[in-house]
mmCIF file of the C-alpha atoms, coordinates in Angstrom:
data_MODEL
# 
_entry.id   MODEL 
# 
loop_
_atom_site.group_PDB 
_atom_site.id 
_atom_site.type_symbol 
_atom_site.label_atom_id 
_atom_site.label_alt_id 
_atom_site.label_comp_id 
_atom_site.label_asym_id 
_atom_site.label_entity_id 
_atom_site.label_seq_id 
_atom_site.pdbx_PDB_ins_code 
_atom_site.Cartn_x 
_atom_site.Cartn_y 
_atom_site.Cartn_z 
_atom_site.occupancy 
_atom_site.B_iso_or_equiv 
_atom_site.pdbx_formal_charge 
_atom_site.auth_seq_id 
_atom_site.auth_comp_id 
_atom_site.auth_asym_id 
_atom_site.auth_atom_id 
_atom_site.pdbx_PDB_model_num 
ATOM 1   C CA . MET A 1 1   ? -43.560 127.888 -19.820 1.00 0.00 ? 1   MET A CA 1 
ATOM 2   C CA . SER A 1 2   ? -44.335 129.262 -16.449 1.00 0.00 ? 2   SER A CA 1 
ATOM 3   C CA . VAL A 1 3   ? -46.890 131.650 -15.369 1.00 0.00 ? 3   VAL A CA 1 
ATOM 4   C CA . THR A 1 4   ? -47.138 134.225 -12.592 1.00 0.00 ? 4   THR A CA 1 
ATOM 5   C CA . GLN A 1 5   ? -49.450 135.257 -10.749 1.00 0.00 ? 5   GLN A CA 1 
ATOM 6   C CA . PRO A 1 6   ? -49.490 138.138 -7.726  1.00 0.00 ? 6   PRO A CA 1 
ATOM 7   C CA . ALA A 1 7   ? -49.649 136.421 -4.520  1.00 0.00 ? 7   ALA A CA 1 
ATOM 8   C CA . THR A 1 8   ? -52.970 136.704 -3.133  1.00 0.00 ? 8   THR A CA 1 
ATOM 9   C CA . GLU A 1 9   ? -53.029 137.738 0.375   1.00 0.00 ? 9   GLU A CA 1 
ATOM 10  C CA . ARG A 1 10  ? -54.000 135.463 3.586   1.00 0.00 ? 10  ARG A CA 1 
ATOM 11  C CA . VAL A 1 11  ? -56.453 137.526 6.358   1.00 0.00 ? 11  VAL A CA 1 
ATOM 12  C CA . ARG A 1 12  ? -56.699 136.209 9.368   1.00 0.00 ? 12  ARG A CA 1 
ATOM 13  C CA . VAL A 1 13  ? -60.336 136.055 10.535  1.00 0.00 ? 13  VAL A CA 1 
ATOM 14  C CA . SER A 1 14  ? -61.339 136.642 14.133  1.00 0.00 ? 14  SER A CA 1 
ATOM 15  C CA . ALA A 1 15  ? -64.723 137.461 15.957  1.00 0.00 ? 15  ALA A CA 1 
ATOM 16  C CA . GLU A 1 16  ? -64.983 139.764 19.641  1.00 0.00 ? 16  GLU A CA 1 
ATOM 17  C CA . PRO A 1 17  ? -64.003 137.876 21.491  1.00 0.00 ? 17  PRO A CA 1 
ATOM 18  C CA . ASP A 1 18  ? -61.843 135.711 19.226  1.00 0.00 ? 18  ASP A CA 1 
ATOM 19  C CA . TRP A 1 19  ? -62.338 132.562 21.333  1.00 0.00 ? 19  TRP A CA 1 
ATOM 20  C CA . TYR A 1 20  ? -59.665 131.034 19.586  1.00 0.00 ? 20  TYR A CA 1 
ATOM 21  C CA . GLU A 1 21  ? -57.154 133.607 20.154  1.00 0.00 ? 21  GLU A CA 1 
ATOM 22  C CA . SER A 1 22  ? -55.735 131.600 23.083  1.00 0.00 ? 22  SER A CA 1 
ATOM 23  C CA . ALA A 1 23  ? -54.732 128.748 20.890  1.00 0.00 ? 23  ALA A CA 1 
ATOM 24  C CA . GLY A 1 24  ? -52.777 130.744 18.610  1.00 0.00 ? 24  GLY A CA 1 
ATOM 25  C CA . ILE A 1 25  ? -54.927 129.585 15.771  1.00 0.00 ? 25  ILE A CA 1 
ATOM 26  C CA . SER A 1 26  ? -57.547 131.544 13.427  1.00 0.00 ? 26  SER A CA 1 
ATOM 27  C CA . LEU A 1 27  ? -60.985 131.032 13.854  1.00 0.00 ? 27  LEU A CA 1 
ATOM 28  C CA . GLY A 1 28  ? -60.297 131.445 9.754   1.00 0.00 ? 28  GLY A CA 1 
ATOM 29  C CA . VAL A 1 29  ? -58.202 132.695 6.827   1.00 0.00 ? 29  VAL A CA 1 
ATOM 30  C CA . ARG A 1 30  ? -59.548 134.644 4.145   1.00 0.00 ? 30  ARG A CA 1 
ATOM 31  C CA . VAL A 1 31  ? -57.992 134.259 0.858   1.00 0.00 ? 31  VAL A CA 1 
ATOM 32  C CA . GLY A 1 32  ? -59.003 135.738 -2.006  1.00 0.00 ? 32  GLY A CA 1 
ATOM 33  C CA . HIS A 1 33  ? -62.484 134.874 -2.822  1.00 0.00 ? 33  HIS A CA 1 
ATOM 34  C CA . LEU A 1 34  ? -62.365 131.651 -0.486  1.00 0.00 ? 34  LEU A CA 1 
ATOM 35  C CA . VAL A 1 35  ? -62.693 131.777 3.361   1.00 0.00 ? 35  VAL A CA 1 
ATOM 36  C CA . PHE A 1 36  ? -61.645 128.574 5.066   1.00 0.00 ? 36  PHE A CA 1 
ATOM 37  C CA . THR A 1 37  ? -62.335 128.168 8.556   1.00 0.00 ? 37  THR A CA 1 
ATOM 38  C CA . SER A 1 38  ? -61.320 126.641 11.399  1.00 0.00 ? 38  SER A CA 1 
ATOM 39  C CA . GLY A 1 39  ? -63.147 123.685 13.272  1.00 0.00 ? 39  GLY A CA 1 
ATOM 40  C CA . GLN A 1 40  ? -66.140 125.539 14.759  1.00 0.00 ? 40  GLN A CA 1 
ATOM 41  C CA . ALA A 1 41  ? -67.108 123.743 18.548  1.00 0.00 ? 41  ALA A CA 1 
ATOM 42  C CA . PRO A 1 42  ? -69.554 124.070 21.098  1.00 0.00 ? 42  PRO A CA 1 
ATOM 43  C CA . ILE A 1 43  ? -68.378 126.901 22.646  1.00 0.00 ? 43  ILE A CA 1 
ATOM 44  C CA . ASP A 1 44  ? -69.766 130.200 23.820  1.00 0.00 ? 44  ASP A CA 1 
ATOM 45  C CA . ALA A 1 45  ? -67.667 133.527 22.853  1.00 0.00 ? 45  ALA A CA 1 
ATOM 46  C CA . GLN A 1 46  ? -65.854 132.876 26.152  1.00 0.00 ? 46  GLN A CA 1 
ATOM 47  C CA . GLY A 1 47  ? -64.810 129.277 24.925  1.00 0.00 ? 47  GLY A CA 1 
ATOM 48  C CA . ALA A 1 48  ? -67.027 127.460 27.894  1.00 0.00 ? 48  ALA A CA 1 
ATOM 49  C CA . THR A 1 49  ? -69.013 123.995 26.337  1.00 0.00 ? 49  THR A CA 1 
ATOM 50  C CA . VAL A 1 50  ? -72.074 124.425 25.617  1.00 0.00 ? 50  VAL A CA 1 
ATOM 51  C CA . GLY A 1 51  ? -74.925 122.056 25.682  1.00 0.00 ? 51  GLY A CA 1 
ATOM 52  C CA . ALA A 1 52  ? -72.854 119.355 27.303  1.00 0.00 ? 52  ALA A CA 1 
ATOM 53  C CA . GLY A 1 53  ? -73.879 115.584 26.479  1.00 0.00 ? 53  GLY A CA 1 
ATOM 54  C CA . ASP A 1 54  ? -76.524 117.189 23.707  1.00 0.00 ? 54  ASP A CA 1 
ATOM 55  C CA . PHE A 1 55  ? -75.108 116.628 20.429  1.00 0.00 ? 55  PHE A CA 1 
ATOM 56  C CA . GLU A 1 56  ? -78.014 118.735 19.154  1.00 0.00 ? 56  GLU A CA 1 
ATOM 57  C CA . THR A 1 57  ? -77.540 121.742 20.937  1.00 0.00 ? 57  THR A CA 1 
ATOM 58  C CA . GLN A 1 58  ? -73.721 121.324 20.351  1.00 0.00 ? 58  GLN A CA 1 
ATOM 59  C CA . ALA A 1 59  ? -74.292 121.048 16.770  1.00 0.00 ? 59  ALA A CA 1 
ATOM 60  C CA . ARG A 1 60  ? -76.425 124.235 16.728  1.00 0.00 ? 60  ARG A CA 1 
ATOM 61  C CA . GLN A 1 61  ? -73.665 126.258 18.698  1.00 0.00 ? 61  GLN A CA 1 
ATOM 62  C CA . SER A 1 62  ? -71.417 125.226 16.089  1.00 0.00 ? 62  SER A CA 1 
ATOM 63  C CA . LEU A 1 63  ? -73.274 126.330 13.067  1.00 0.00 ? 63  LEU A CA 1 
ATOM 64  C CA . ALA A 1 64  ? -73.712 129.622 14.678  1.00 0.00 ? 64  ALA A CA 1 
ATOM 65  C CA . ASN A 1 65  ? -69.827 129.881 15.525  1.00 0.00 ? 65  ASN A CA 1 
ATOM 66  C CA . LEU A 1 66  ? -69.594 128.825 11.920  1.00 0.00 ? 66  LEU A CA 1 
ATOM 67  C CA . SER A 1 67  ? -71.733 130.675 11.042  1.00 0.00 ? 67  SER A CA 1 
ATOM 68  C CA . THR A 1 68  ? -70.378 133.909 12.623  1.00 0.00 ? 68  THR A CA 1 
ATOM 69  C CA . VAL A 1 69  ? -66.851 133.152 11.454  1.00 0.00 ? 69  VAL A CA 1 
ATOM 70  C CA . LEU A 1 70  ? -68.039 133.234 8.019   1.00 0.00 ? 70  LEU A CA 1 
ATOM 71  C CA . THR A 1 71  ? -70.056 136.533 8.030   1.00 0.00 ? 71  THR A CA 1 
ATOM 72  C CA . ASN A 1 72  ? -66.780 138.330 9.772   1.00 0.00 ? 72  ASN A CA 1 
ATOM 73  C CA . ALA A 1 73  ? -64.951 136.975 6.663   1.00 0.00 ? 73  ALA A CA 1 
ATOM 74  C CA . GLY A 1 74  ? -67.741 138.540 4.503   1.00 0.00 ? 74  GLY A CA 1 
ATOM 75  C CA . SER A 1 75  ? -69.299 135.113 3.551   1.00 0.00 ? 75  SER A CA 1 
ATOM 76  C CA . SER A 1 76  ? -71.865 133.401 4.878   1.00 0.00 ? 76  SER A CA 1 
ATOM 77  C CA . LEU A 1 77  ? -73.525 129.607 5.413   1.00 0.00 ? 77  LEU A CA 1 
ATOM 78  C CA . ALA A 1 78  ? -75.439 130.060 2.250   1.00 0.00 ? 78  ALA A CA 1 
ATOM 79  C CA . GLU A 1 79  ? -71.580 130.180 0.753   1.00 0.00 ? 79  GLU A CA 1 
ATOM 80  C CA . VAL A 1 80  ? -70.297 127.147 1.886   1.00 0.00 ? 80  VAL A CA 1 
ATOM 81  C CA . VAL A 1 81  ? -68.977 124.996 -1.241  1.00 0.00 ? 81  VAL A CA 1 
ATOM 82  C CA . LYS A 1 82  ? -68.096 122.411 1.765   1.00 0.00 ? 82  LYS A CA 1 
ATOM 83  C CA . ALA A 1 83  ? -67.932 121.070 4.889   1.00 0.00 ? 83  ALA A CA 1 
ATOM 84  C CA . THR A 1 84  ? -66.162 118.482 7.321   1.00 0.00 ? 84  THR A CA 1 
ATOM 85  C CA . VAL A 1 85  ? -68.302 117.465 10.218  1.00 0.00 ? 85  VAL A CA 1 
ATOM 86  C CA . PHE A 1 86  ? -66.479 115.408 12.664  1.00 0.00 ? 86  PHE A CA 1 
ATOM 87  C CA . VAL A 1 87  ? -68.591 113.594 15.414  1.00 0.00 ? 87  VAL A CA 1 
ATOM 88  C CA . THR A 1 88  ? -67.489 110.902 18.122  1.00 0.00 ? 88  THR A CA 1 
ATOM 89  C CA . ASP A 1 89  ? -70.748 109.014 17.162  1.00 0.00 ? 89  ASP A CA 1 
ATOM 90  C CA . ILE A 1 90  ? -71.689 108.286 13.990  1.00 0.00 ? 90  ILE A CA 1 
ATOM 91  C CA . GLY A 1 91  ? -75.214 107.659 14.774  1.00 0.00 ? 91  GLY A CA 1 
ATOM 92  C CA . GLN A 1 92  ? -75.770 110.969 15.685  1.00 0.00 ? 92  GLN A CA 1 
ATOM 93  C CA . GLN A 1 93  ? -75.853 111.097 11.496  1.00 0.00 ? 93  GLN A CA 1 
ATOM 94  C CA . ASP A 1 94  ? -79.954 111.840 11.244  1.00 0.00 ? 94  ASP A CA 1 
ATOM 95  C CA . ILE A 1 95  ? -80.098 114.498 13.751  1.00 0.00 ? 95  ILE A CA 1 
ATOM 96  C CA . PHE A 1 96  ? -77.185 116.230 11.631  1.00 0.00 ? 96  PHE A CA 1 
ATOM 97  C CA . ALA A 1 97  ? -79.072 115.681 8.434   1.00 0.00 ? 97  ALA A CA 1 
ATOM 98  C CA . LYS A 1 98  ? -82.085 117.755 9.933   1.00 0.00 ? 98  LYS A CA 1 
ATOM 99  C CA . LEU A 1 99  ? -79.784 120.614 10.767  1.00 0.00 ? 99  LEU A CA 1 
ATOM 100 C CA . ARG A 1 100 ? -78.195 120.822 7.674   1.00 0.00 ? 100 ARG A CA 1 
ATOM 101 C CA . ALA A 1 101 ? -81.447 120.852 5.517   1.00 0.00 ? 101 ALA A CA 1 
ATOM 102 C CA . GLU A 1 102 ? -82.578 123.825 7.967   1.00 0.00 ? 102 GLU A CA 1 
ATOM 103 C CA . HIS A 1 103 ? -79.171 125.783 7.479   1.00 0.00 ? 103 HIS A CA 1 
ATOM 104 C CA . PHE A 1 104 ? -77.905 124.469 4.489   1.00 0.00 ? 104 PHE A CA 1 
ATOM 105 C CA . PRO A 1 105 ? -81.040 124.190 2.271   1.00 0.00 ? 105 PRO A CA 1 
ATOM 106 C CA . ASP A 1 106 ? -79.778 125.790 -1.310  1.00 0.00 ? 106 ASP A CA 1 
ATOM 107 C CA . LYS A 1 107 ? -78.760 123.539 -4.611  1.00 0.00 ? 107 LYS A CA 1 
ATOM 108 C CA . PRO A 1 108 ? -76.930 122.636 -5.197  1.00 0.00 ? 108 PRO A CA 1 
ATOM 109 C CA . HIS A 1 109 ? -75.876 121.035 -1.971  1.00 0.00 ? 109 HIS A CA 1 
ATOM 110 C CA . LEU A 1 110 ? -72.471 121.534 -0.215  1.00 0.00 ? 110 LEU A CA 1 
ATOM 111 C CA . ALA A 1 111 ? -70.034 119.111 -0.618  1.00 0.00 ? 111 ALA A CA 1 
ATOM 112 C CA . GLU A 1 112 ? -69.947 117.656 3.193   1.00 0.00 ? 112 GLU A CA 1 
ATOM 113 C CA . SER A 1 113 ? -67.658 114.771 4.842   1.00 0.00 ? 113 SER A CA 1 
ATOM 114 C CA . PHE A 1 114 ? -69.069 113.209 8.017   1.00 0.00 ? 114 PHE A CA 1 
ATOM 115 C CA . VAL A 1 115 ? -66.772 111.936 10.125  1.00 0.00 ? 115 VAL A CA 1 
ATOM 116 C CA . GLU A 1 116 ? -66.341 109.746 13.315  1.00 0.00 ? 116 GLU A CA 1 
ATOM 117 C CA . VAL A 1 117 ? -63.401 110.676 15.425  1.00 0.00 ? 117 VAL A CA 1 
ATOM 118 C CA . SER A 1 118 ? -62.330 108.936 18.657  1.00 0.00 ? 118 SER A CA 1 
ATOM 119 C CA . SER A 1 119 ? -62.477 112.055 20.140  1.00 0.00 ? 119 SER A CA 1 
ATOM 120 C CA . LEU A 1 120 ? -62.030 116.119 19.996  1.00 0.00 ? 120 LEU A CA 1 
ATOM 121 C CA . ALA A 1 121 ? -59.931 118.330 21.755  1.00 0.00 ? 121 ALA A CA 1 
ATOM 122 C CA . ASN A 1 122 ? -62.458 118.781 24.556  1.00 0.00 ? 122 ASN A CA 1 
ATOM 123 C CA . PRO A 1 123 ? -63.812 115.452 25.835  1.00 0.00 ? 123 PRO A CA 1 
ATOM 124 C CA . GLU A 1 124 ? -66.997 117.347 26.391  1.00 0.00 ? 124 GLU A CA 1 
ATOM 125 C CA . TRP A 1 125 ? -67.165 118.449 22.467  1.00 0.00 ? 125 TRP A CA 1 
ATOM 126 C CA . MET A 1 126 ? -69.277 115.682 20.441  1.00 0.00 ? 126 MET A CA 1 
ATOM 127 C CA . ILE A 1 127 ? -69.310 117.794 17.259  1.00 0.00 ? 127 ILE A CA 1 
ATOM 128 C CA . GLU A 1 128 ? -66.825 120.222 15.576  1.00 0.00 ? 128 GLU A CA 1 
ATOM 129 C CA . ILE A 1 129 ? -67.375 121.436 11.548  1.00 0.00 ? 129 ILE A CA 1 
ATOM 130 C CA . GLU A 1 130 ? -65.136 123.224 9.466   1.00 0.00 ? 130 GLU A CA 1 
ATOM 131 C CA . ALA A 1 131 ? -65.852 124.786 6.270   1.00 0.00 ? 131 ALA A CA 1 
ATOM 132 C CA . ILE A 1 132 ? -64.967 126.522 3.124   1.00 0.00 ? 132 ILE A CA 1 
ATOM 133 C CA . GLY A 1 133 ? -66.576 129.263 1.588   1.00 0.00 ? 133 GLY A CA 1 
ATOM 134 C CA . LEU A 1 134 ? -66.943 131.480 -1.373  1.00 0.00 ? 134 LEU A CA 1 
ATOM 135 C CA . VAL A 1 135 ? -66.682 135.547 -0.550  1.00 0.00 ? 135 VAL A CA 1 
ATOM 136 C CA . ARG A 1 136 ? -68.663 137.396 -3.223  1.00 0.00 ? 136 ARG A CA 1 
# 
């Protein structure tokens, strides 16, 4: 037995300006009622690093970028069901826990992976966040 379902269109999520366009990747992709974001880094709309050496400032910028991408896809931080947080220092987990409580206060809590990596795409970056959100 086989089940045939109509193909679900993939829609590129962007912003103006689109800070990832020059890298040849999408800020996010919406498929049906889900949006998948690329890792959101601590950069401003022109692609310049924000808060070099300051984890909390970088985390707040990454969360702001994540919020922008989700909003542009018809979602929001409140609709995130899964996040993966990449950091260059696992010791920053307490700072991020505080920010998570601010930005994702609703229950049930989102599913999250908090992963230390040796480096990110830019050596100044201390954090990058990707997420999967619902579109209602």
